[in-house]
Every structure is written in structure tokens, then in C-alpha cells.
Coordinates of C-alpha atoms and ligand atoms in Angstrom, one line a residue:
M47 CA 95.7 77.8 81.7
V48 CA 99.3 77.5 80.8
S49 CA 99.7 76.5 77.2
F50 CA 102.8 74.7 76.0
A51 CA 103.5 74.3 72.3
S52 CA 105.3 71.2 71.4
G53 CA 109.0 71.7 70.7
E54 CA 111.0 68.6 69.7
N55 CA 114.5 69.9 69.4
S56 CA 114.9 71.9 72.6
S57 CA 115.4 70.8 76.1
P58 CA 112.4 70.6 78.4
K59 CA 113.6 73.7 80.3
D60 CA 114.0 75.7 77.1
Q61 CA 110.5 74.8 76.0
F62 CA 109.1 75.9 79.4
V63 CA 110.9 79.2 79.3
S64 CA 110.3 80.3 75.8
R65 CA 106.9 79.0 75.1
A66 CA 104.9 79.1 78.3
W67 CA 102.3 81.8 78.5
M68 CA 99.8 82.3 81.3
N69 CA 96.6 84.0 80.2
F70 CA 94.1 85.1 82.8
P71 CA 90.3 85.3 82.3
D72 CA 88.8 88.5 80.8
G73 CA 87.9 90.9 83.4
F74 CA 90.4 89.5 85.9
L75 CA 91.3 92.3 88.4
W76 CA 94.9 93.3 88.8
G77 CA 94.8 95.7 91.7
I78 CA 96.6 97.1 94.7
S79 CA 95.4 97.4 98.2
T80 CA 95.7 100.3 100.6
A81 CA 94.3 101.4 103.9
A82 CA 93.2 104.9 104.9
H83 CA 95.4 105.4 108.0
Q84 CA 98.5 104.1 106.1
V85 CA 98.2 106.5 103.2
E86 CA 96.0 109.5 103.8
G87 CA 98.0 111.4 106.4
R88 CA 96.8 113.5 109.3
N89 CA 94.3 111.1 110.6
E90 CA 94.2 112.4 114.1
N91 CA 90.8 111.4 115.4
N92 CA 91.1 107.6 115.6
Q93 CA 92.5 105.2 118.2
W94 CA 95.7 104.6 116.2
S95 CA 96.6 108.3 116.3
D96 CA 96.4 108.0 120.2
W97 CA 98.5 104.9 120.0
E98 CA 101.2 106.7 117.9
C99 CA 101.1 109.7 120.2
S100 CA 101.8 107.5 123.3
G101 CA 105.1 106.3 121.7
H102 CA 104.1 102.8 120.7
I103 CA 105.6 102.9 117.2
R104 CA 109.1 101.7 116.4
N105 CA 111.6 104.5 116.8
G106 CA 108.8 106.7 118.0
E107 CA 107.6 107.3 114.5
R108 CA 104.3 108.7 113.4
S109 CA 102.1 108.3 110.4
G110 CA 102.3 112.1 109.7
I111 CA 101.2 113.0 106.2
A112 CA 101.7 109.4 105.2
C113 CA 101.5 109.2 101.4
D114 CA 99.6 112.5 101.4
W115 CA 96.5 111.0 99.9
W116 CA 94.1 113.4 101.7
N117 CA 95.7 116.1 99.6
N118 CA 96.7 114.2 96.5
A119 CA 95.6 110.6 96.2
E120 CA 95.3 111.3 92.5
R121 CA 99.1 111.2 92.1
D122 CA 99.0 107.5 93.0
F123 CA 95.9 106.9 91.0
D124 CA 97.8 108.3 88.0
L125 CA 100.6 105.8 88.7
A126 CA 98.1 102.9 89.0
R127 CA 96.6 103.9 85.7
E128 CA 100.0 104.1 84.0
M129 CA 100.8 100.7 85.4
G130 CA 97.7 99.3 83.7
L131 CA 96.0 98.3 87.0
N132 CA 92.2 98.0 86.8
A133 CA 91.3 97.8 90.5
L134 CA 92.2 99.5 93.7
R135 CA 91.1 98.6 97.2
M136 CA 91.0 101.5 99.7
S137 CA 89.4 102.0 103.0
I138 CA 87.1 104.7 104.4
E139 CA 88.4 106.3 107.5
W140 CA 85.4 106.1 109.8
S141 CA 86.7 108.8 112.1
R142 CA 86.8 111.3 109.2
I143 CA 83.2 110.6 108.1
E144 CA 81.7 110.4 111.6
P145 CA 84.0 112.4 113.8
Q146 CA 81.4 112.4 116.6
P147 CA 78.6 109.9 117.1
D148 CA 76.0 110.4 114.4
Q149 CA 77.6 113.7 113.2
W150 CA 78.8 113.5 109.7
D151 CA 81.6 115.5 108.0
L152 CA 80.3 116.6 104.6
Q153 CA 83.7 117.9 103.5
A154 CA 85.2 114.4 104.2
I155 CA 82.4 112.8 102.3
K156 CA 83.0 115.1 99.4
R157 CA 86.7 114.3 99.3
Y158 CA 86.0 110.5 99.3
R159 CA 83.5 111.0 96.4
Q160 CA 86.2 112.9 94.6
M161 CA 88.7 110.1 95.1
L162 CA 86.2 107.5 93.9
E163 CA 85.3 109.5 90.9
G164 CA 89.0 109.9 90.2
L165 CA 89.4 106.2 90.1
H166 CA 86.5 105.7 87.7
Q167 CA 87.9 108.5 85.4
R168 CA 91.1 106.4 85.2
G169 CA 89.3 103.2 84.4
I170 CA 90.1 101.7 87.9
R171 CA 87.4 99.8 89.8
P172 CA 87.3 100.8 93.5
M173 CA 86.7 98.3 96.3
L174 CA 85.9 100.0 99.6
C175 CA 86.7 98.6 103.0
L176 CA 84.7 99.9 105.9
H177 CA 87.1 99.1 108.7
H178 CA 90.9 98.6 108.3
F179 CA 92.1 98.5 111.9
T180 CA 91.1 102.1 112.7
H181 CA 87.9 103.6 114.2
P182 CA 86.9 106.8 115.8
R183 CA 88.3 107.7 119.2
W184 CA 84.8 108.0 120.6
F185 CA 84.0 104.4 119.5
E186 CA 87.1 103.2 121.3
R187 CA 86.2 105.1 124.4
D188 CA 82.8 103.6 124.4
N189 CA 84.3 100.1 124.5
G190 CA 84.7 99.6 120.7
F191 CA 83.6 96.1 119.6
L192 CA 83.1 95.0 123.2
S193 CA 80.3 97.5 123.6
T194 CA 76.7 96.1 123.6
N195 CA 75.6 98.4 120.8
A196 CA 78.6 98.0 118.5
E197 CA 76.4 96.4 115.9
D198 CA 73.9 99.3 115.8
I199 CA 76.8 101.8 115.6
F200 CA 78.6 100.0 112.9
E201 CA 75.4 99.5 110.9
R202 CA 74.6 103.2 111.1
F203 CA 78.1 104.0 109.7
T204 CA 77.7 101.4 107.0
R205 CA 74.3 102.8 105.9
R206 CA 75.7 106.3 105.6
V207 CA 78.7 105.2 103.6
V208 CA 76.6 103.2 101.2
A209 CA 74.1 106.0 100.8
E210 CA 76.9 108.4 100.0
F211 CA 79.1 106.3 97.8
G212 CA 76.9 103.5 96.5
D213 CA 76.6 105.1 93.1
L214 CA 80.4 104.9 92.8
C215 CA 81.2 101.5 94.3
G216 CA 79.7 98.0 94.2
Y217 CA 82.4 96.0 96.0
W218 CA 82.5 96.2 99.8
V219 CA 84.9 94.7 102.3
T220 CA 83.3 95.1 105.8
F221 CA 86.4 94.3 107.9
N222 CA 90.0 93.9 107.2
E223 CA 91.5 90.9 109.0
P224 CA 89.4 90.6 112.2
N225 CA 91.8 87.9 113.3
V226 CA 94.8 90.2 113.1
F227 CA 92.9 93.0 114.8
A228 CA 92.0 90.7 117.7
A229 CA 95.3 88.9 118.0
L230 CA 97.6 91.9 117.8
G231 CA 95.4 94.1 120.0
Y232 CA 94.5 91.6 122.7
V233 CA 97.0 88.8 122.7
L234 CA 100.3 90.2 121.4
G235 CA 99.9 93.8 122.5
E236 CA 101.3 95.3 119.3
F237 CA 98.1 97.1 118.2
P238 CA 95.9 99.3 120.4
P239 CA 94.7 98.8 123.1
G240 CA 97.9 96.9 123.7
E241 CA 96.5 94.0 125.8
K242 CA 98.6 90.9 126.1
G243 CA 97.5 87.3 126.6
K244 CA 93.7 88.2 126.7
I245 CA 92.6 85.3 124.5
G246 CA 89.1 85.3 125.8
T247 CA 88.7 89.0 125.0
A248 CA 90.1 88.5 121.5
L249 CA 87.5 85.9 120.9
R250 CA 84.7 88.1 122.1
I251 CA 86.0 90.8 119.7
L252 CA 86.0 88.3 116.8
H253 CA 82.4 87.3 117.5
S254 CA 81.3 90.9 117.8
M255 CA 83.0 91.8 114.6
A256 CA 81.2 88.8 112.9
R257 CA 77.9 90.1 114.1
C258 CA 78.7 93.6 112.9
H259 CA 79.8 92.1 109.6
E260 CA 76.4 90.4 109.2
R261 CA 74.5 93.6 110.0
A262 CA 76.6 95.5 107.5
Y263 CA 76.1 92.7 104.9
R264 CA 72.3 92.9 105.2
A265 CA 72.3 96.7 105.2
I266 CA 74.4 97.0 102.1
H267 CA 72.2 94.6 100.2
E268 CA 69.1 96.5 101.3
L269 CA 70.5 99.7 99.9
Q270 CA 72.2 98.2 96.8
S271 CA 70.8 95.1 95.3
H272 CA 73.8 94.3 93.1
A273 CA 76.3 94.8 95.9
Q274 CA 79.2 92.3 96.3
V275 CA 80.1 92.1 100.0
G276 CA 82.9 90.2 101.7
W277 CA 85.6 90.5 104.3
A278 CA 89.4 90.2 104.1
H279 CA 90.7 87.2 105.9
N280 CA 94.4 87.0 106.9
Y281 CA 95.3 83.4 106.3
A282 CA 98.7 82.4 107.7
I283 CA 100.4 79.0 107.3
F284 CA 101.5 77.4 110.6
E285 CA 103.7 74.3 110.6
P286 CA 104.9 72.3 113.6
A287 CA 108.6 73.0 114.1
R288 CA 109.2 69.3 114.9
A289 CA 106.7 67.3 112.9
A290 CA 107.5 64.2 114.9
F291 CA 106.9 65.8 118.3
P292 CA 103.3 65.6 119.3
P293 CA 103.2 68.7 121.5
D294 CA 104.4 70.8 118.5
R295 CA 101.6 69.3 116.3
W296 CA 98.9 69.9 118.9
I297 CA 99.9 73.5 119.6
T298 CA 100.2 74.2 115.9
R299 CA 96.7 72.9 115.4
L300 CA 95.4 75.0 118.2
V301 CA 97.1 78.2 116.8
N302 CA 95.8 77.5 113.3
H303 CA 92.3 76.9 114.7
L304 CA 92.1 80.1 116.7
F305 CA 93.8 82.3 114.1
N306 CA 92.6 80.9 110.8
E307 CA 89.4 79.1 111.5
T308 CA 87.4 80.9 114.2
F309 CA 85.9 83.8 112.1
L310 CA 85.6 81.5 109.1
A311 CA 83.6 78.9 111.1
I312 CA 81.1 81.6 112.1
I313 CA 80.6 82.7 108.5
D314 CA 80.6 79.1 107.1
H315 CA 78.6 77.3 109.8
G316 CA 76.9 80.1 111.9
K317 CA 78.7 78.9 115.0
S318 CA 82.2 78.9 116.4
L319 CA 83.7 75.6 117.3
F320 CA 83.4 74.0 120.7
P321 CA 84.0 75.4 123.4
L322 CA 84.0 78.9 122.0
N323 CA 80.3 78.5 120.9
L324 CA 79.3 78.3 124.6
L325 CA 81.0 81.6 125.5
N326 CA 80.4 84.2 122.8
G327 CA 76.7 84.4 122.1
N328 CA 74.6 83.6 119.1
V329 CA 76.1 83.9 115.7
R330 CA 73.7 81.5 113.8
H331 CA 72.3 84.3 111.7
V332 CA 75.8 85.2 110.4
Q333 CA 76.0 81.9 108.5
G334 CA 76.5 82.5 104.7
A335 CA 76.7 86.3 105.0
C336 CA 79.2 87.0 102.2
D337 CA 79.2 87.2 98.4
F338 CA 82.9 86.7 98.1
V339 CA 85.9 85.9 100.2
G340 CA 88.9 88.2 100.3
L341 CA 92.2 86.5 101.2
N342 CA 95.2 88.4 102.5
V343 CA 98.0 85.9 102.2
Y344 CA 101.6 86.6 103.1
S345 CA 103.6 84.1 105.2
R346 CA 104.4 80.9 106.8
F347 CA 105.4 80.4 110.4
H348 CA 106.7 77.5 112.5
V349 CA 105.3 76.7 115.8
S350 CA 106.8 74.9 118.8
F351 CA 105.5 74.1 122.2
S352 CA 107.3 76.3 124.7
L353 CA 106.8 76.6 128.5
R354 CA 108.2 80.2 128.2
H355 CA 105.2 81.3 126.1
A356 CA 102.5 80.7 128.6
S357 CA 100.6 83.9 127.7
Q358 CA 100.4 82.7 124.1
L359 CA 99.0 79.3 125.0
F360 CA 102.5 77.9 125.1
A361 CA 103.0 78.5 121.4
N362 CA 106.3 79.8 120.2
V363 CA 105.6 81.1 116.7
F364 CA 108.8 81.8 114.8
V365 CA 110.5 81.9 111.4
P366 CA 113.6 79.8 110.7
A367 CA 116.6 81.7 109.5
D368 CA 117.2 79.8 106.2
V369 CA 113.9 80.6 104.4
P370 CA 113.1 83.5 102.0
Q371 CA 112.3 86.5 104.0
G372 CA 111.6 90.2 103.5
D373 CA 113.4 92.9 105.5
S374 CA 113.2 92.2 109.2
G375 CA 111.3 94.2 111.8
A376 CA 112.8 95.4 115.1
E377 CA 112.2 92.4 117.3
K378 CA 111.0 89.6 115.2
P379 CA 111.0 88.6 111.5
Y380 CA 107.9 89.5 109.6
G381 CA 107.4 86.0 108.3
E382 CA 108.6 83.6 105.7
A383 CA 107.7 84.9 102.2
Y384 CA 105.7 81.9 101.0
P385 CA 103.8 82.1 97.7
A386 CA 102.5 78.6 98.1
A387 CA 100.3 80.0 100.9
I388 CA 98.0 81.3 98.2
R389 CA 97.3 77.8 97.1
L390 CA 96.7 76.5 100.6
A391 CA 94.4 79.5 101.4
V392 CA 92.4 79.1 98.2
E393 CA 92.1 75.3 98.7
R394 CA 90.8 75.9 102.2
F395 CA 88.3 78.7 101.3
S396 CA 87.0 77.3 98.0
R397 CA 84.8 75.0 100.1
L398 CA 82.6 78.0 100.7
G399 CA 81.6 78.0 97.1
K400 CA 82.1 81.8 96.7
P401 CA 84.3 83.8 94.4
I402 CA 87.7 84.5 95.8
Y403 CA 89.8 87.7 95.5
I404 CA 93.4 87.7 96.8
L405 CA 93.1 91.1 98.5
E406 CA 96.7 91.3 99.8
N407 CA 100.0 89.7 99.1
G408 CA 103.4 91.3 99.4
V409 CA 106.6 91.5 101.3
P410 CA 108.6 94.2 103.0
D411 CA 111.6 94.6 100.7
A412 CA 113.2 98.0 100.3
Q413 CA 115.8 96.7 97.8
D414 CA 113.4 94.5 95.8
R415 CA 115.5 91.4 96.6
I416 CA 112.7 88.9 96.5
R417 CA 109.5 90.8 95.6
P418 CA 109.8 90.0 91.9
W419 CA 110.2 86.4 92.8
L420 CA 107.2 86.6 95.1
I421 CA 105.0 88.2 92.4
V422 CA 106.1 85.7 89.7
N423 CA 105.4 82.8 91.9
A424 CA 102.1 84.2 93.1
V425 CA 101.0 84.6 89.5
K426 CA 102.0 81.0 88.7
E427 CA 100.0 79.8 91.7
L428 CA 96.9 81.7 90.6
D429 CA 97.2 80.4 87.1
R430 CA 97.3 76.8 88.3
L431 CA 94.4 77.3 90.7
I432 CA 92.2 78.9 88.0
A433 CA 93.1 76.1 85.6
K434 CA 91.9 73.7 88.3
G435 CA 88.5 75.4 88.3
N436 CA 88.9 77.7 91.3
D437 CA 86.8 80.9 90.9
I438 CA 89.5 83.5 91.6
R439 CA 88.5 86.9 90.3
G440 CA 91.4 89.2 91.1
Y441 CA 94.8 89.7 92.7
F442 CA 95.5 92.9 94.7
H443 CA 99.2 93.4 95.6
W444 CA 100.0 95.0 98.9
T445 CA 100.9 97.7 98.1
L446 CA 101.4 100.5 95.6
T447 CA 103.6 103.0 97.4
D448 CA 105.6 102.4 100.6
N449 CA 103.3 103.5 103.5
F450 CA 103.0 103.7 107.2
E451 CA 103.4 100.1 108.4
W452 CA 101.5 100.3 111.7
S453 CA 103.6 99.4 114.8
E454 CA 106.7 99.1 112.5
G455 CA 106.3 102.7 111.4
W456 CA 108.2 103.6 108.2
G457 CA 110.8 100.8 108.6
L458 CA 109.1 98.1 106.5
R459 CA 108.7 99.0 102.8
F460 CA 106.0 97.1 101.0
G461 CA 105.6 99.3 97.9
L462 CA 105.9 98.5 94.3
V463 CA 106.9 102.1 94.3
A464 CA 109.5 103.5 96.7
L465 CA 108.5 106.6 98.7
D466 CA 110.8 109.3 100.0
S467 CA 108.4 110.4 102.8
S468 CA 110.2 113.7 103.3
T469 CA 109.8 114.9 99.6
Q470 CA 106.9 112.6 98.6
Q471 CA 109.1 111.6 95.6
R472 CA 108.0 108.2 94.2
T473 CA 110.4 105.8 92.3
M474 CA 109.1 102.7 90.7
R475 CA 110.9 99.5 91.8
P476 CA 111.7 96.8 89.3
S477 CA 108.8 94.8 90.8
G478 CA 106.5 97.7 89.9
H479 CA 107.5 97.4 86.2
L480 CA 107.0 93.6 86.4
Y481 CA 103.6 93.9 88.0
S482 CA 102.6 96.5 85.4
A483 CA 103.7 94.2 82.5
I484 CA 101.6 91.4 84.0
A485 CA 98.5 93.6 84.5
K486 CA 98.8 95.1 81.0
A487 CA 99.1 91.7 79.3
N488 CA 96.5 90.1 81.6
G489 CA 99.0 87.3 81.9
M490 CA 102.6 86.4 82.1
S491 CA 105.2 84.8 79.9
L492 CA 107.9 82.8 81.6
D493 CA 110.4 84.9 79.7
L494 CA 109.1 87.9 81.6
A495 CA 109.2 85.9 84.8
E496 CA 112.8 84.9 84.3
R497 CA 113.8 88.5 83.3
F498 CA 112.4 90.0 86.5
A499 CA 112.8 87.3 89.1
P500 CA 116.4 87.8 90.4
V501 CA 116.3 84.9 92.8
P502 CA 117.3 81.7 90.9
V503 CA 114.6 79.1 91.7
E504 CA 117.4 76.6 92.5
D505 CA 118.5 78.8 95.4
L506 CA 115.3 78.5 97.2
P507 CA 114.2 75.8 99.7
S508 CA 112.7 72.9 97.8
D509 CA 109.2 73.4 99.1
S510 CA 109.1 76.9 97.8
R511 CA 109.7 75.8 94.2
F512 CA 107.1 75.3 91.6
Ligands
BGC605 C1 97.4 94.5 106.7 C2 98.0 95.8 106.1 C3 99.5 95.7 106.4 C4 100.1 94.5 105.7 C5 101.6 94.3 105.9 C6 98.1 93.3 106.4 O1 97.9 92.3 107.4 O2 96.1 94.5 106.2 O3 97.4 96.9 106.7 O4 100.2 96.9 106.0 O5 99.5 93.3 106.3 O6 101.9 94.1 107.2

């Protein structure tokens, strides 16, 4: 994909900088990803709103009007169009559409139709996610994904959504990051319901979500023959802190297996791996239920065996201080910003033989210290992967405008565009200009890369270099 013209009188570095050009395939999607609860504002009928009210967010913050999308998503759609983006992933807030079981809010449906039409008018292809961490309060009260009829309930919601919006959308993401939803809600206690150390429950949740995914997959195809249906998988890189110390290696393998592989094994093989297959019911019919894979790729973590972390299977998951990192959260670092994770994720998932979309990649970085570097290196990774024959169809940056970052509240700023949440004023960061230039050109010159990437490559740890 990268073409180098020969240049006899210049140094190899000069040749690389002035002549290299990465050209992406026609129709490649340059998008951004969002989630309803993080951008819409005034979502007050889901389990996250209860979690916020009970004071679980850093500094007691609330999502409030968020990015005010319920009133004016079009302001950000205009920005996306001006930036030359051709795709936008958003989610439908289930609790707005179905505020009570089997009761449908026609006004909410109308508003979502307006948004989807607004995207089409601006030449932006929508991708709709059915569940991005939030669901109606009534569903949570009825035991959520642990309830015996979760599959029927989720299928009912899916059918209604496709019936209402199917003429405006052909790309569907059933679930965003089932592994994060289960781990943060039932093992780490950072998401509702705030359970800690309940690994068995987290695994039951994952299996239930896989069954719901399969029901939604079949229902969507029944209603829309050309549909493309997938899920968004958070793929994190785990490395043993002390590679020569066997307990670190074993515990790293276990964490990787539980977090990265469990849901994937169900979709890929129709079974979870031993001994989980004995505990969580039949998932054979889930095998192969996806048309594409969505990958959310952010970070690398180190893992050491630690007796003090018994509730987390003795795994101490941490980020060394001397690696590139975004802004830190209250108690723990967000993760090492690690563009090479894209390569590792794609290599792992390409075995499924399905098209791949990078559906999230980004970094919390209010000052844009390393986001341009991250974008440049993500694009280089994609270019190389496509050149090697991987079927990657799009890259969706997380995210367009700073938004409500779940338990971290407003502290972590992931936007290409800075948001002043008190005035709703938006200011494009340099990385927004960079991403816009890449999207408009459907490619990247290394001149552009050098101009925007303020972190000299030499300053980064050797395994982050390209
Ligand atoms: C989630 C987003 C979140 C982002 C940054 C992803 O795992 O899907 O909702 O904002 O990470 O933390």
C-alpha cells in the first residue's frame, strides 16, 4: 500500500518522509464512534442514570445534558461532514425507545429517524449499535442479562428497531464490548451493578449476551436481507510483567483468555473453552453469527501474579510509568496508548475470515499531547495490514467530541473536538485537523504525519516504533 519512488541522492529518511504516501481502498470508512448515554443528555430511565444518582461517578459528576445530542446532534453531524468523515457509529438508547416493557415511545423513534436522515443528508453512513452499556431500568430490575427471558426481550427490542430504522441503516452492532460490560460490572465493580470478584456471574452474563446476540443476528437478517451484523469487541493486550517468571506468564494467559477469548470462542466455535463450557449452557447455535467483526482497540497492560489480588484471580493488572499514556484517571492509569495493538487484534481476528472494522481507537488527552501520534501510527498499522491482505473496511476514532466518560465522568477527554460542557462550545483539536486531512485524502502522506505528530518517534519506547 505504501509506495516509495526511488530517490538516489537523498538519505533513506528523507526519501521516506517526502515520498511515502498511503492510499486506502475506495470506500474505506473514516468514521467516529459515539454512544447514546455519553452524548445524548437527559437519559434518565436506564440503569446508568441510577448509578450516577447514587454517587458512583468520579467527583459525583453526572452525564447531565452530555453533548446535547437529543436536542442538537446535528451540530456534531455538521462538524463530521466538514471534517470529511463518511461514517458515524451511534447507539440507540433502549430505555428511550421502550421505556416500559413492550411500550414504545413514538417521539423517541421519530427523533432517531431524524438523526439518521440527518446523517444521510450529510453523506455520512450510519452504523447503529443496539446496546452500548445501558439498558432500561425495568430490564435491570428484572435481572437484566441474567433473566431467563433476556433473549426474548432483547429480540423484541431488536425487531422493533430494525422495523423502524431498517430503511436508514444496514450496519448493526448488537453489543458494545460484552467483555468490558461483564468485567467492569461484576468483577471490578466500576460499572453498575457494582459487583466485585463475581467471575462466575460475569461469565454467565457473557454467555447470555452471546445468545442474545445470536437471536438479534437472525432477527435482523430476517427483516433485512442485506444487513451487515457484528459486535464490537474490546481487545486489550496483556503482557507478563516478568516474562521469565512462570506465575506471571500463567496469570497473564488466564486474564487474556477470560477477557479477550471467551466471547470470541463462542462466536468462532459455538462453545466456550473448558471448563466454562460445562457451566453456562448451550451456545452451539451462536457459532458463525456475524458478518463482520468490530474491534475496539486501545491499550496494553502488564500483569503480575499477586497474592493481594485474590478477588481478581491473583492478577495485578497495571501500566508501567515509562510508557506513552493519556491523561490519568483518579485511581489508576487508563492504559498504555499502544497503536501496535491494532495489528495484534487484527491478526487474532482475521482467522474468522470476516471483514474487520476498527470501531474504536483513541486516548484521553485534553492537551492533544499524544493523540496525533496515536492516529498517525494507527493509520500506518492499518495501511500495512491492508497491504498484507487483511480485509479491513473502516476506522472509527473514539470519539468526535469530548463526552461523558462513564465512571470517570467528565475528567477524561477523548474528543478530536474539545467540549466546554457549560456552554456547549466546541473547539477542534490539532488531532481533529489531522484526522480530517486523512479522511479527506483517503490516505496519509508522511509529510502530514510528521507535521502533526508532535512526539518524536525516537522518544518512544522501542516496541512502540514503526
Ligand atoms: C467504550 C466507550 C468508552 C471508551 C473510552 C470503550 O471501551 O466503548 O464507551 O468511552 O472505551 O473509555
